[in-house]
Each structure stands twice: as C-alpha cells, then as structure tokens.
mmCIF file of C-alpha atoms and ligand atoms in Angstrom:
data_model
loop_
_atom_site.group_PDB
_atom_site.id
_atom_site.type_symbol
_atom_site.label_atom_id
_atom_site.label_comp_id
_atom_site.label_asym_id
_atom_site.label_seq_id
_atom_site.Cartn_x
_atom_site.Cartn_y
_atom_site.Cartn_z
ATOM 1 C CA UNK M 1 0.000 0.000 0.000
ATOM 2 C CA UNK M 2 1.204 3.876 -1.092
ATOM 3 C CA UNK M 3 1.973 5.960 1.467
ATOM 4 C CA UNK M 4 0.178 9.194 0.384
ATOM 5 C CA UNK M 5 1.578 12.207 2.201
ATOM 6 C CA UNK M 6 1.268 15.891 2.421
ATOM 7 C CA UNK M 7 4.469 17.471 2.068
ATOM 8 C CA UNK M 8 4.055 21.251 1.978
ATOM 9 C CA UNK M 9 1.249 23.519 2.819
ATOM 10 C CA UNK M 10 1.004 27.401 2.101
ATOM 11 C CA UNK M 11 -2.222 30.013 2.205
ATOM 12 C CA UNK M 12 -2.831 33.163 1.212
ATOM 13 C CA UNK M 13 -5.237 35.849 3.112
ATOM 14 C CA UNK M 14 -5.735 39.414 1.095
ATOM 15 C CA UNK M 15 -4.311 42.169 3.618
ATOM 16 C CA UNK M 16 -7.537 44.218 3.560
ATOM 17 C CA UNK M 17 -9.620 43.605 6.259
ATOM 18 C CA UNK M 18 -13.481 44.335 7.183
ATOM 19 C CA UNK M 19 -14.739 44.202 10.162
ATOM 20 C CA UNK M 20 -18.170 43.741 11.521
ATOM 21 C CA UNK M 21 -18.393 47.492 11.910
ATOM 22 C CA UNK M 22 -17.329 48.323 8.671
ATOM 23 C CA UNK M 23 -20.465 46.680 7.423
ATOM 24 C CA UNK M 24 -22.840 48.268 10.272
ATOM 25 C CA UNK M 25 -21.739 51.488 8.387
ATOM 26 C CA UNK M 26 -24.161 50.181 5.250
ATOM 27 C CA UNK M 27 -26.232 47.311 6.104
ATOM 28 C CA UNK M 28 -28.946 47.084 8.613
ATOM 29 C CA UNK M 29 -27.086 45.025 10.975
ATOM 30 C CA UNK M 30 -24.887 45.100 14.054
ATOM 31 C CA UNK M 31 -21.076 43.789 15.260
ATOM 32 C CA UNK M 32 -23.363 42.288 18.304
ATOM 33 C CA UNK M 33 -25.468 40.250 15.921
ATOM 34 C CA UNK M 34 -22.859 39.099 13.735
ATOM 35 C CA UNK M 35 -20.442 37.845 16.268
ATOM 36 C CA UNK M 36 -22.704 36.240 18.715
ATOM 37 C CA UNK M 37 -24.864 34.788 15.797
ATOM 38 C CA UNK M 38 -22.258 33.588 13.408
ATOM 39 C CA UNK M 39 -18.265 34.144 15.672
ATOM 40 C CA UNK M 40 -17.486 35.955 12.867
ATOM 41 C CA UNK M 41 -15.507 39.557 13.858
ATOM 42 C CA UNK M 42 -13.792 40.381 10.397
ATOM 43 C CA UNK M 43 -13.041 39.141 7.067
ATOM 44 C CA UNK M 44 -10.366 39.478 4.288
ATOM 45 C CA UNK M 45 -11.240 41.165 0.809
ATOM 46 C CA UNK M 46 -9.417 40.951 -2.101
ATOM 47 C CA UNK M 47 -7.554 43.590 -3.742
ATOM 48 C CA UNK M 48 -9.876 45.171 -6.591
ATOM 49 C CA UNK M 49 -7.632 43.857 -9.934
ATOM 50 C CA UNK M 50 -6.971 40.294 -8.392
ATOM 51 C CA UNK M 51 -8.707 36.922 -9.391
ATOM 52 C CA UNK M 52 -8.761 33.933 -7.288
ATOM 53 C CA UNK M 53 -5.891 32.569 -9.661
ATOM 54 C CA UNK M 54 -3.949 35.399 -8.421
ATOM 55 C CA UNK M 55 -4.557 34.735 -4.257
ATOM 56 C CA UNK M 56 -3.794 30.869 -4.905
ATOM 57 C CA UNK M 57 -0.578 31.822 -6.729
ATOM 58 C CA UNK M 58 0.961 32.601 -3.061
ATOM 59 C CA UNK M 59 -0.527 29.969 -1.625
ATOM 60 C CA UNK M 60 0.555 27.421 -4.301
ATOM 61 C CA UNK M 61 3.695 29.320 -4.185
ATOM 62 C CA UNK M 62 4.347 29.031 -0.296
ATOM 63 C CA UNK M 63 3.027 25.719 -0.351
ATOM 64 C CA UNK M 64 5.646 24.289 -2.987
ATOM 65 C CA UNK M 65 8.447 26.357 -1.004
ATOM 66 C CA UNK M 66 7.556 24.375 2.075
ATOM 67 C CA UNK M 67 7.845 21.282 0.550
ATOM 68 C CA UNK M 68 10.999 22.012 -1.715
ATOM 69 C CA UNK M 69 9.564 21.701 -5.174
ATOM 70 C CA UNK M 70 9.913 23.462 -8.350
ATOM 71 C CA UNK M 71 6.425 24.754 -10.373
ATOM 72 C CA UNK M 72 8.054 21.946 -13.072
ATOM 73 C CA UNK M 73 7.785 18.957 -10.667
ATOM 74 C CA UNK M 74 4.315 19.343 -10.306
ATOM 75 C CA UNK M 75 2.254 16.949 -13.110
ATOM 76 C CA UNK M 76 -1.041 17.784 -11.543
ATOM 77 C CA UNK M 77 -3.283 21.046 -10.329
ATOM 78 C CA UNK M 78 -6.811 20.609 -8.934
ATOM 79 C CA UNK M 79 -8.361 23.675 -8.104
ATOM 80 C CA UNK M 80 -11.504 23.815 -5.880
ATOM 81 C CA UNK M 81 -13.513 26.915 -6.398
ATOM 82 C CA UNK M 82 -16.645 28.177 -6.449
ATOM 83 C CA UNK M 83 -15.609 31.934 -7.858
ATOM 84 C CA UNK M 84 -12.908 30.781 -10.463
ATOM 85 C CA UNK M 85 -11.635 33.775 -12.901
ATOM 86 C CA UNK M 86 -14.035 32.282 -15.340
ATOM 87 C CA UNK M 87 -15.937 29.468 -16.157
ATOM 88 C CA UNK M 88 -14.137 28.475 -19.394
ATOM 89 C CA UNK M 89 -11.534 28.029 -19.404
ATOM 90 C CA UNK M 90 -11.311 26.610 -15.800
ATOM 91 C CA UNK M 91 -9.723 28.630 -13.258
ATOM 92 C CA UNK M 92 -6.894 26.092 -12.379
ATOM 93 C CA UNK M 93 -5.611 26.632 -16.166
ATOM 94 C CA UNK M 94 -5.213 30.655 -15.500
ATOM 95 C CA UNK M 95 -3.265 29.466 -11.927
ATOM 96 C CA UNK M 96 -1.249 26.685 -14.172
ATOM 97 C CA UNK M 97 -0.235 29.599 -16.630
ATOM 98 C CA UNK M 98 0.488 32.063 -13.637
ATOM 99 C CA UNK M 99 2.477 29.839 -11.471
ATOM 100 C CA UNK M 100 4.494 28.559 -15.066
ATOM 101 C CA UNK M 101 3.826 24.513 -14.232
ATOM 102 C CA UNK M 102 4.427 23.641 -17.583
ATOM 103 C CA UNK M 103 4.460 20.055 -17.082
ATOM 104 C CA UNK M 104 0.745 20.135 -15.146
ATOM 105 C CA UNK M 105 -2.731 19.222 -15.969
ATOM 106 C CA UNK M 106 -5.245 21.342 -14.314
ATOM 107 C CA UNK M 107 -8.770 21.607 -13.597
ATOM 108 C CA UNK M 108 -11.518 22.387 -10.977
ATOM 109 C CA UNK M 109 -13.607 21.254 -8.867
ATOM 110 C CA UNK M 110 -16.988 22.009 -7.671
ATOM 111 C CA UNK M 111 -18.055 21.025 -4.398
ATOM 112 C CA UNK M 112 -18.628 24.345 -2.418
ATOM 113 C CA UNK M 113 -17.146 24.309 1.092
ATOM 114 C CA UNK M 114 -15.916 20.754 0.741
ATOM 115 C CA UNK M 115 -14.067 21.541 -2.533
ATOM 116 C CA UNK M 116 -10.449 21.227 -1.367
ATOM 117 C CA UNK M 117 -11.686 17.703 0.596
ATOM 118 C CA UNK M 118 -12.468 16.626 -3.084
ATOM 119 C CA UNK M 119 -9.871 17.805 -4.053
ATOM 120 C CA UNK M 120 -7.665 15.967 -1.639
ATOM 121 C CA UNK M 121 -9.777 12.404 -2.147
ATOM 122 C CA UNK M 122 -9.089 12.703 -6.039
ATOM 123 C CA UNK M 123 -5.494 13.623 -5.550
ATOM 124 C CA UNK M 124 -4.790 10.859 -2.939
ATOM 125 C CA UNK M 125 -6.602 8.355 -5.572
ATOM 126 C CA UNK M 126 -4.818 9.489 -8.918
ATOM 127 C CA UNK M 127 -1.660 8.627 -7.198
ATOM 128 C CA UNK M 128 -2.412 5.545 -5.584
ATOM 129 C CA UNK M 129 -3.059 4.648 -8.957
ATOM 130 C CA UNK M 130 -0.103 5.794 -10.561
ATOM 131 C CA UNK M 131 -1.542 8.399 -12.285
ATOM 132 C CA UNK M 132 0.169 11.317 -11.005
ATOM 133 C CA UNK M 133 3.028 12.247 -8.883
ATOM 134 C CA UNK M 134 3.501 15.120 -7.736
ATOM 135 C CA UNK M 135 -0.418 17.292 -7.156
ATOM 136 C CA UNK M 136 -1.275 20.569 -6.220
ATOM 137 C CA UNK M 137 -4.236 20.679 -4.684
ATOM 138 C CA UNK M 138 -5.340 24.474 -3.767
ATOM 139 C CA UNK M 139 -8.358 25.698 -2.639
ATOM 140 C CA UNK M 140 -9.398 30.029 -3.281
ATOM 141 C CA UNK M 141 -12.437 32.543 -2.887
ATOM 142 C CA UNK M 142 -13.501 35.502 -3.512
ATOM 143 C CA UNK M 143 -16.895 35.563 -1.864
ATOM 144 C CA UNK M 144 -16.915 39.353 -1.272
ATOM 145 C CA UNK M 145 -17.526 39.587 -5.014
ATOM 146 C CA UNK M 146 -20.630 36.766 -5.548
ATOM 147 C CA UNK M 147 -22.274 37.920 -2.136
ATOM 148 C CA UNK M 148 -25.583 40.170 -2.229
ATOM 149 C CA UNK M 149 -24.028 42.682 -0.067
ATOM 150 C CA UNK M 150 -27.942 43.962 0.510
ATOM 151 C CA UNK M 151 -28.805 40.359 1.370
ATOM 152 C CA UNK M 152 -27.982 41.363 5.369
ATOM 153 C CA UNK M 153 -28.520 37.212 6.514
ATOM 154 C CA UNK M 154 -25.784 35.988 4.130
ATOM 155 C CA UNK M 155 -23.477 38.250 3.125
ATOM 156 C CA UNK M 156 -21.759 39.120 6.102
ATOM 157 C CA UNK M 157 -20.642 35.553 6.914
ATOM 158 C CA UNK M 158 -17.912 35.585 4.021
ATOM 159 C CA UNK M 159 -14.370 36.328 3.015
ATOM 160 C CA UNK M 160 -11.891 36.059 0.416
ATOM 161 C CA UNK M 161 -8.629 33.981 0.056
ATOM 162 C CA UNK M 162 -6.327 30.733 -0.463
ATOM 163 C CA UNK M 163 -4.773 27.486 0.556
ATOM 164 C CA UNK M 164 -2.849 24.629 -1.044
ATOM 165 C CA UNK M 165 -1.031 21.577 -0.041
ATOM 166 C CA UNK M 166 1.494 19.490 -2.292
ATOM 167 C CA UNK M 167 0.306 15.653 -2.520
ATOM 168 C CA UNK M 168 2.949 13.098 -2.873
ATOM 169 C CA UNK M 169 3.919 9.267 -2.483
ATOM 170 C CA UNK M 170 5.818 10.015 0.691
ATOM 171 C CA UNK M 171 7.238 8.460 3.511
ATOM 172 C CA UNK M 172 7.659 11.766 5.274
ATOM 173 C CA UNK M 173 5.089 14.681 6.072
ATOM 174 C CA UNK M 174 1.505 14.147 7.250
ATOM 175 C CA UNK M 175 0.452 11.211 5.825
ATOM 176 C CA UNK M 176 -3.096 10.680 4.024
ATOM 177 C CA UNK M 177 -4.395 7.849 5.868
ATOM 178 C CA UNK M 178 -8.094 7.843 4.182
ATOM 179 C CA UNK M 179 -10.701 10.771 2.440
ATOM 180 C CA UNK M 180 -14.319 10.458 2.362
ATOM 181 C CA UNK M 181 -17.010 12.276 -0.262
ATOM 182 C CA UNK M 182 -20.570 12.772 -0.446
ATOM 183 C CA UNK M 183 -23.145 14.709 -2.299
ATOM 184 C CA UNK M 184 -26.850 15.228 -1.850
ATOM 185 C CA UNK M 185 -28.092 16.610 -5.043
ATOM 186 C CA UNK M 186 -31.582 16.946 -4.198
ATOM 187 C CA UNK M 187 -30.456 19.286 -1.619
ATOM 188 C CA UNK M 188 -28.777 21.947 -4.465
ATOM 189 C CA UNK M 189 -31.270 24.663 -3.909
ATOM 190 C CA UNK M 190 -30.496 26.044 0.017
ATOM 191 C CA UNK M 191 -27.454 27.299 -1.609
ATOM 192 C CA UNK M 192 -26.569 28.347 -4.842
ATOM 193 C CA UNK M 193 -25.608 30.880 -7.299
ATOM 194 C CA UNK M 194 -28.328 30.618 -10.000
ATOM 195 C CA UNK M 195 -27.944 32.600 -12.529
ATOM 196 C CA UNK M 196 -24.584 32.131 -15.040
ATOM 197 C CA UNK M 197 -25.502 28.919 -16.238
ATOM 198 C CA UNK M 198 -27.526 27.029 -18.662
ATOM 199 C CA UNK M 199 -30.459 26.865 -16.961
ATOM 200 C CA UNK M 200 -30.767 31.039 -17.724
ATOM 201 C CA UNK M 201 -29.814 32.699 -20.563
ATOM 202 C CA UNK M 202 -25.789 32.955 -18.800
ATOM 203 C CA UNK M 203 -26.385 37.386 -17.902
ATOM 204 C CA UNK M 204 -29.110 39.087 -19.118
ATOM 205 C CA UNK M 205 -30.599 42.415 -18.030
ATOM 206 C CA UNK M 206 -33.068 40.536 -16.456
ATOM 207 C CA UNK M 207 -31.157 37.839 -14.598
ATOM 208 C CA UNK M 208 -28.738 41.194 -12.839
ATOM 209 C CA UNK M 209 -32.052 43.066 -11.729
ATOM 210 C CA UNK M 210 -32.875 39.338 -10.455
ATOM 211 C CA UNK M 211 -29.743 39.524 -8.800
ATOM 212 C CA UNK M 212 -29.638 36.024 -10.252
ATOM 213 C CA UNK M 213 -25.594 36.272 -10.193
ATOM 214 C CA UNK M 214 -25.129 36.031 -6.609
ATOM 215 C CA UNK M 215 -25.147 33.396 -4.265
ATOM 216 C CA UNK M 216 -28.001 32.879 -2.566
ATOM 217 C CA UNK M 217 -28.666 31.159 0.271
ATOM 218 C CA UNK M 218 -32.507 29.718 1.145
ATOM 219 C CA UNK M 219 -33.662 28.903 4.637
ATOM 220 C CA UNK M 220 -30.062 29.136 6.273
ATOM 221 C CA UNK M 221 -31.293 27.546 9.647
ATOM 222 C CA UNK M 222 -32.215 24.538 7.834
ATOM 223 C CA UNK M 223 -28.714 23.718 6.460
ATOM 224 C CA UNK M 224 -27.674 25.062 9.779
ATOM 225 C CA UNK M 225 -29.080 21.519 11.549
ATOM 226 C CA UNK M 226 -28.357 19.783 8.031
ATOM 227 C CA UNK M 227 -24.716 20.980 8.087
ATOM 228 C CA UNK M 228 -24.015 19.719 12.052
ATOM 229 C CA UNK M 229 -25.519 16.372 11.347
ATOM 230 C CA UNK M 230 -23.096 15.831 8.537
ATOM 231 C CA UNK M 231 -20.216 17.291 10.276
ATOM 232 C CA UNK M 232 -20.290 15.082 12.891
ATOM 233 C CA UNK M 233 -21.176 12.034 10.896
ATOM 234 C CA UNK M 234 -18.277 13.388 8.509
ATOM 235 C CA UNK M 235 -15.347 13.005 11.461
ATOM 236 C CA UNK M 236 -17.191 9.672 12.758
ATOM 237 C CA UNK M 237 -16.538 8.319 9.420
ATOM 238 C CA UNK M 238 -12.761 9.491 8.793
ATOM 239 C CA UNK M 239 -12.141 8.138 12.435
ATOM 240 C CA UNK M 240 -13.577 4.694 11.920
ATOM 241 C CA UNK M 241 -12.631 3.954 8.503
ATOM 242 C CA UNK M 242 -9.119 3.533 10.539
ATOM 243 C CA UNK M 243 -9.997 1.696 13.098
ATOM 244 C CA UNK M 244 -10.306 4.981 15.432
ATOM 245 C CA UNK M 245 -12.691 6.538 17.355
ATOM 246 C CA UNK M 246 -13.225 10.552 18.187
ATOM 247 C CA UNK M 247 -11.609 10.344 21.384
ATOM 248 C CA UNK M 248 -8.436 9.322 19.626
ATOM 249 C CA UNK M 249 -8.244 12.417 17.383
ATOM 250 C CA UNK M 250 -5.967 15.220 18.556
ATOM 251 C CA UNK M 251 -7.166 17.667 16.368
ATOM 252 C CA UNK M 252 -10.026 18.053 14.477
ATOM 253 C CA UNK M 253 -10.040 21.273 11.609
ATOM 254 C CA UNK M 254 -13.502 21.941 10.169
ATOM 255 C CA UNK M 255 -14.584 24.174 7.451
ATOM 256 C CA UNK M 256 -15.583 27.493 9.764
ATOM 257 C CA UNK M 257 -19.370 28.000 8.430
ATOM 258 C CA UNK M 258 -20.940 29.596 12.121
ATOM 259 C CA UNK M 259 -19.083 29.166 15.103
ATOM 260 C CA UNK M 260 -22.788 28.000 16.406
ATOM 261 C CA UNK M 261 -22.768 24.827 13.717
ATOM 262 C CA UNK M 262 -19.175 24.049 15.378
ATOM 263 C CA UNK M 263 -20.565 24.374 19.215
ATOM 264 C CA UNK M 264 -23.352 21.916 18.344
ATOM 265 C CA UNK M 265 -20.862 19.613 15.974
ATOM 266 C CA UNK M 266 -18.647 19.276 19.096
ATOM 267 C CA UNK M 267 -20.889 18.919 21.132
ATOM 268 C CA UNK M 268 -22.817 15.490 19.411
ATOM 269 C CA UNK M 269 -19.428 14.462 19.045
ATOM 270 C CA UNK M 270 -18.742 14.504 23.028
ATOM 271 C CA UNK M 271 -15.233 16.724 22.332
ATOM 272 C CA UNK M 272 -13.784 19.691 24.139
ATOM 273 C CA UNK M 273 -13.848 23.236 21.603
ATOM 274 C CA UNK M 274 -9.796 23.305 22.616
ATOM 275 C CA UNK M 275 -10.036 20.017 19.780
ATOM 276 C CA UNK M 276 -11.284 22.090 16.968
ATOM 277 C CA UNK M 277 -9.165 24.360 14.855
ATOM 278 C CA UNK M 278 -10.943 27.793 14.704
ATOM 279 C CA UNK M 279 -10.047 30.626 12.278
ATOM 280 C CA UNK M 280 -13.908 32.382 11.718
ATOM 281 C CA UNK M 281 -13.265 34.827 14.165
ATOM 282 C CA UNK M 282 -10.764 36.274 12.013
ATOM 283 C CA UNK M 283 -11.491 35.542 8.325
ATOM 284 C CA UNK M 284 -15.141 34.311 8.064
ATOM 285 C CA UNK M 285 -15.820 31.595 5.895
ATOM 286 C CA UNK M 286 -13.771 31.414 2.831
ATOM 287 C CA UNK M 287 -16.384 28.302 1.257
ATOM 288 C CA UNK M 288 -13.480 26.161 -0.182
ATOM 289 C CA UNK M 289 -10.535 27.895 1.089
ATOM 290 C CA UNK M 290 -11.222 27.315 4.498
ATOM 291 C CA UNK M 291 -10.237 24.268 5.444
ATOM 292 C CA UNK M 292 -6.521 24.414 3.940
ATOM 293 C CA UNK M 293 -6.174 27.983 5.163
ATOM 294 C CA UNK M 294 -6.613 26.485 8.806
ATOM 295 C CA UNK M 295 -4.706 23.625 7.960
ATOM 296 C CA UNK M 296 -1.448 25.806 6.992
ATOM 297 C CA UNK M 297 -2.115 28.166 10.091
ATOM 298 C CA UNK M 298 -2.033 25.161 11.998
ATOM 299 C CA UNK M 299 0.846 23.141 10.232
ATOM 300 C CA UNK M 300 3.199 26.679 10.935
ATOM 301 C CA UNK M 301 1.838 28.028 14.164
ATOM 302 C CA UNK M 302 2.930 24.746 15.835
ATOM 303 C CA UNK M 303 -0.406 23.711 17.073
ATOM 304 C CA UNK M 304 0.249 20.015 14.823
ATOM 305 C CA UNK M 305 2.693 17.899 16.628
ATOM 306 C CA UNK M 306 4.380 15.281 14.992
ATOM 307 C CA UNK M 307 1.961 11.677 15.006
ATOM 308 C CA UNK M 308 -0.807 13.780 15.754
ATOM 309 C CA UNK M 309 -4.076 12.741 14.149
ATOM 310 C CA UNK M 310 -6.169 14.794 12.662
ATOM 311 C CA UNK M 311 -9.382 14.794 11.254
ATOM 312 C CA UNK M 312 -10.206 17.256 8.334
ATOM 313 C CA UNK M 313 -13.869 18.197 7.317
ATOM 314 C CA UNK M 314 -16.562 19.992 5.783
ATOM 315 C CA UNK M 315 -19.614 20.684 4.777
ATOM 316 C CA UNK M 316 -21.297 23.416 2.257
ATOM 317 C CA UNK M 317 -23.705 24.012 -0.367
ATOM 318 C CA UNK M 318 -24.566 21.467 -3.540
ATOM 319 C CA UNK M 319 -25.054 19.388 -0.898
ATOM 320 C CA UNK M 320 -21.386 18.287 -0.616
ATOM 321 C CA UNK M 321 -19.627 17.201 2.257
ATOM 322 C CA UNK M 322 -16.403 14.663 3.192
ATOM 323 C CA UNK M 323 -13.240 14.393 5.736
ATOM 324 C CA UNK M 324 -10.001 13.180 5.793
ATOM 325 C CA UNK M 325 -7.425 12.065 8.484
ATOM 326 C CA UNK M 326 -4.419 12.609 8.686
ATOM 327 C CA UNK M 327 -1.031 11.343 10.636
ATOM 328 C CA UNK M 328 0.856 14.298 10.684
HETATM 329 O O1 UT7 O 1 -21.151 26.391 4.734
HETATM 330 C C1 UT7 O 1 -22.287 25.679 5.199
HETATM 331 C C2 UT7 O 1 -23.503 26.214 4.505
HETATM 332 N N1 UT7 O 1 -24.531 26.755 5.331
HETATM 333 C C3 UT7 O 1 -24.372 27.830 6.127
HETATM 334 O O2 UT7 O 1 -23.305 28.356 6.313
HETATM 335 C C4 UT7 O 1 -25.630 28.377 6.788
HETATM 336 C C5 UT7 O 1 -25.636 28.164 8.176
HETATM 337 N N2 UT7 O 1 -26.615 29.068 8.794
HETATM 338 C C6 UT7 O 1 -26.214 30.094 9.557
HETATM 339 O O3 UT7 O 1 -25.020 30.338 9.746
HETATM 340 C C7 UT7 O 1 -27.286 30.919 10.255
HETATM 341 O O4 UT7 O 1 -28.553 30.349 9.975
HETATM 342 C C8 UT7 O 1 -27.272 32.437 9.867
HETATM 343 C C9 UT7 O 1 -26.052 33.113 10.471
HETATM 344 C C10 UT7 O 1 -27.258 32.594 8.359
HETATM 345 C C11 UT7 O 1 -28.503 33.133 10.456
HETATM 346 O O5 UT7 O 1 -28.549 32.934 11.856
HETATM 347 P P1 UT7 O 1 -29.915 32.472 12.571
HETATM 348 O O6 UT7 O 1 -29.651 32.376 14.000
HETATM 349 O O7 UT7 O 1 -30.362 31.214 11.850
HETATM 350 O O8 UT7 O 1 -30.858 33.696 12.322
HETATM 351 P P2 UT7 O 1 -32.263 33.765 11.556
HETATM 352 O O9 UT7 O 1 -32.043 33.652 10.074
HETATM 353 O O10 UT7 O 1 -33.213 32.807 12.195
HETATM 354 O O11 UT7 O 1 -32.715 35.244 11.885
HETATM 355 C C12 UT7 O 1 -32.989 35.677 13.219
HETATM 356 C C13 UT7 O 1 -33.345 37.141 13.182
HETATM 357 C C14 UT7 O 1 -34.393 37.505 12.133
HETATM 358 O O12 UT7 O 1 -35.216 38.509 12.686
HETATM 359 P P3 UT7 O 1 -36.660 38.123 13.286
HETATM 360 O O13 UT7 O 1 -37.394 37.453 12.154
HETATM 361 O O14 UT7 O 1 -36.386 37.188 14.426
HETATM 362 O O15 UT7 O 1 -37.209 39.443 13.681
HETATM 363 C C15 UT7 O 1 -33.572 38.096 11.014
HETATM 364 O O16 UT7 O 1 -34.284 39.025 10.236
HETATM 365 O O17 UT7 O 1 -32.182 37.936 12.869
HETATM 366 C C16 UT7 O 1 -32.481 38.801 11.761
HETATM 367 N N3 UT7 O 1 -31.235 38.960 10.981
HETATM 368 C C17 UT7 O 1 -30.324 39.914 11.238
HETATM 369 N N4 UT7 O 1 -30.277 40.893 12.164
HETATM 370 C C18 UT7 O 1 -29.179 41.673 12.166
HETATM 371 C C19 UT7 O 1 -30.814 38.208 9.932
HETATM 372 N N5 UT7 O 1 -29.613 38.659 9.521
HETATM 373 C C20 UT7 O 1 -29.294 39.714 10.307
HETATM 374 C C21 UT7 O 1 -28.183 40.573 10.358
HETATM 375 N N6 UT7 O 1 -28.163 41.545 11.307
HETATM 376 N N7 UT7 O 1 -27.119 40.478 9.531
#
C-alpha cells in the first residue's frame, strides 16, 4: 500500500480587512449580531484587480516552497472553487499559466465548502493509482464579489482567500491515511448561485435586476441543523474507517461556516472546543478555502505535533460534504 503524504502547505489571506463594523456602516445590521450569531468579527477582501488565480498563486507558491519543489515537478493542479476567474476556461488553467507549471494538468472542482476535501480524495486516488506524482491541490475565494451585499442574513458571513497543499507518495510529512465524499443533489437549492448557467440565458438584463448572479442562500437555519448532522457524521466516518474513534483524534479542523454549527458539531461528538481548529473569528468563511487555510495556520503556528491525528472536514452548499485524516 502507497503511502500518500502531504508534504508542503502554504495560504494566502488578502491584507484588507473588514470588520463587523465596517459593514454596520451600510447594512442594517450590528457587530453584536454578527459575532454572537455567526463568531465571525472580520473578514479578508481581495484587492480590486486580483482573481482567485492570483490569491492561490501565493498559496501554491508558499506551499511548494515548504515542501521544496519546483512549479516543473508538479504533473497535476486541482483547483476547488466556487468563484474561479471564469468558467471556461477553468480557473486552475489561469493558476497553471500564472504559477508557469508547464508540465501540469489542471482543472476544478466544484463542491462548495468541501471543494479542497475533493480535491484531496481525487489527488490521494490518482496517485495511488499511478496516475500522477507530484499534485497541487489548492483551494481560493472571492466571496466578497458573488455575495448580495444587501442580502444582510448571508453576506456578512464571508471572506476572500487561499490554501494549497502538495500531494505526494511520501514516507515523510503528514500522511493521508483515508478521504471520504458525499453529495446530496436533491439538496442543491439552500445554496446556490443561479444565474450564469444554462439553466438562464448565462447574464441578461433581467437575470442582474434578479440579482440572479449572486449566491443565494434559502432557509439558512435549515442547512444550519443539516450541516451539524453531517459534520459530525463526517469526522465519525474518517475516524472509523481507521480503526479509530473521536476520542483518539488530537485535532479536528472543520470548514468554519458559524461558530454555532461548530458548538453543536462538538458537542454530538462529546469533544472539548480546545479540539477544533478555529479561524472564523478572524477571516469568516472562505467556502473552499477554508479548510486548507486552517490547515497551513495550523501546520506553521505549531499547534500540529508530529503523530498527531487529525481529522479534516466539511460541509457546504450542492449538498457536498467529506473528511479526511491525517497522521501528521
Ligand atoms: O457552509 C455551510 C452552509 N450553510 C451555512 O453556512 C448556513 C448556516 N446558517 C447560519 O449560519 C445561520 O442560519 C445564519 C447566520 C445565516 C442566520 O442565523 P440564525 O440564528 O439562523 O438567524 P435567523 O435567520 O433565524 O434570523 C434571526 C433574526 C431575524 O429577525 P426576526 O425574524 O427574528 O425578527 C432576522 O431578520 O435575525 C435577523 N437577521 C439579522 N439581524 C441583524 C438576519 N440577519 C441579520 C443581520 N443583522 N445580519
């Protein structure tokens, strides 16, 4: 059996910040409401000329630097967005071109907040197979510019930015001891951008006064029970699939949705909140990005120990959701 391992990990968070107050300033809303309902205190936006190519760059960048590879050793980019540059061509050729991996393959994925966890479970399987060597799997946002900043229930739980970890046969770094997917089509419509596609003509004057371009989210308390169900069931799963259970996990690093859905998760999972990774305070949720983002903070702030195990996992719109663990 391949050992699959992570051997770098980098992210990327846009230096402009906004803080709960900035928004009080032009939504009906208040720093109170946000932070007690959501955890949420600030978020990162991008700079105005940058794509989300352009915020995984570093984080692709930072990533490859920590595990000692060139842009040409890398035969494989999967890019999990739901805001790519554009829609064709895919948004992980514009990072392939930018970051000059000449001897990649690149695509996306779409899977919401648990993009980068498929991400991950493809990477881990096109190398078992011998498909590919050496992946980048990144992960990038920019929410601020597909929220309905007048839509005062959604918009003010998102942020912007990037994170990527290089995949490799390995017998050093964390290694990838199993991933785990699901999807719930049927439950597509609680969140969802629905204009841009086929299903509309792609922008029309009528689909913008719609607002049909954003992302919209229907009946957010809903998923909010929805999303701690599968959360939960999502770390069960990584931790018995390897003959584990919870209490065995070190560390657990969610996607950061509500600091609310994370209370409840840890709560039906019988663990202490000093066992889950938290970043919303700071940066909101960045859908995809999230979980890698934490990942990195955690990989260079010292909080992973070596042998450690931990359990990634997520849970977001489409309905998507999936976990990993990890010996690190
Ligand atoms: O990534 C996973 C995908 N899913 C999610 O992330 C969604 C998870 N859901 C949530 O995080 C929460 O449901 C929200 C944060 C979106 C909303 O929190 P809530 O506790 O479910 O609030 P609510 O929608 O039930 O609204 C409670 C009240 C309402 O007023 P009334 O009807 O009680 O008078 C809202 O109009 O809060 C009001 N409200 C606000 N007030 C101030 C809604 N948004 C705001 C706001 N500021 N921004």
């Amino acid at each position: 059996m391949k050992k699959i391992g992570i051997i770098g990990t980098g992210s990327y968070l846009p230096e402009k910040i906004m803080t709960n107050f900035d928004i009080e300033k032009f939504l009906d809303t208040t720093d109170e409401w946000i932070y007690t309902r959501t955890g949420i205190k600030e978020r990162r936006v991008a700079e105005k000329d940058a794509a989300t190519s352009d915020l995984c760059k570093i984080a692709s960048e930072r990533a490859m630097k920590m595990a000692g590879i060139k842009a040409a050793d890398v035969d494989l980019i999967i890019l999990a967005t739901i805001t790519p540059d554009t829609h064709c061509p895919a948004g992980a050729n514009w990072l392939e071109a930018k970051l000059k991996c000449d001897n990649a393959v690149s695509f996306d994925v779409t899977a919401a907040c648990s993009g980068f966890l498929f991400a991950l479970h493809l990477a881990d399987k096109l190398i078992r197979a011998g498909a590919n060597k050496k992946v980048l799997v990144v992960a990038g946002e920019i929410m601020t510019r597909v929220v309905n900043w007048k839509e005062r229930e959604s918009c003010i739980l998102w942020g912007d930015g990037a994170g990527a970890a290089i995949v490799t046969e390995s017998q050093n770094g964390a290694e990838v001891l199993s991933t785990h997917i699901h999807t719930d089509g049927a439950g597509g419509d609680t969140l969802l951008m629905p204009g841009g596609g086929s299903k509309t003509t792609p922008i029309s004057y009528e689909s913008v006064d719609k607002g049909l371009h954003f992302l919209k989210m229907i009946e957010a308390n809903k998923s909010f029970k929805v999303a701690v169900n599968r959360f939960a069931g999502a770390c069960e799963e990584a931790a018995a699939a390897n003959g584990y259970t919870i209490s065995d996990v070190d560390l657990i690093i969610p996607h950061q949705a509500n600091i609310r859905i994370l209370q409840a998760m840890a709560k039906k999972l019988d663990v202490p909140m000093d066992k889950i990774y938290m970043t919303i305070e700071k940066y909101g949720n960045i859908s995809s990005a999230t979980v890698p983002i934490a990942l990195d903070e955690a990989a260079r702030n010292g909080t992973l120990k070596k042998d450690n195990l931990v359990v990634l996992s997520a849970f977001g719109g489409g309905l998507t959701w999936g976990s990993s663990l990890l010996r690190w």
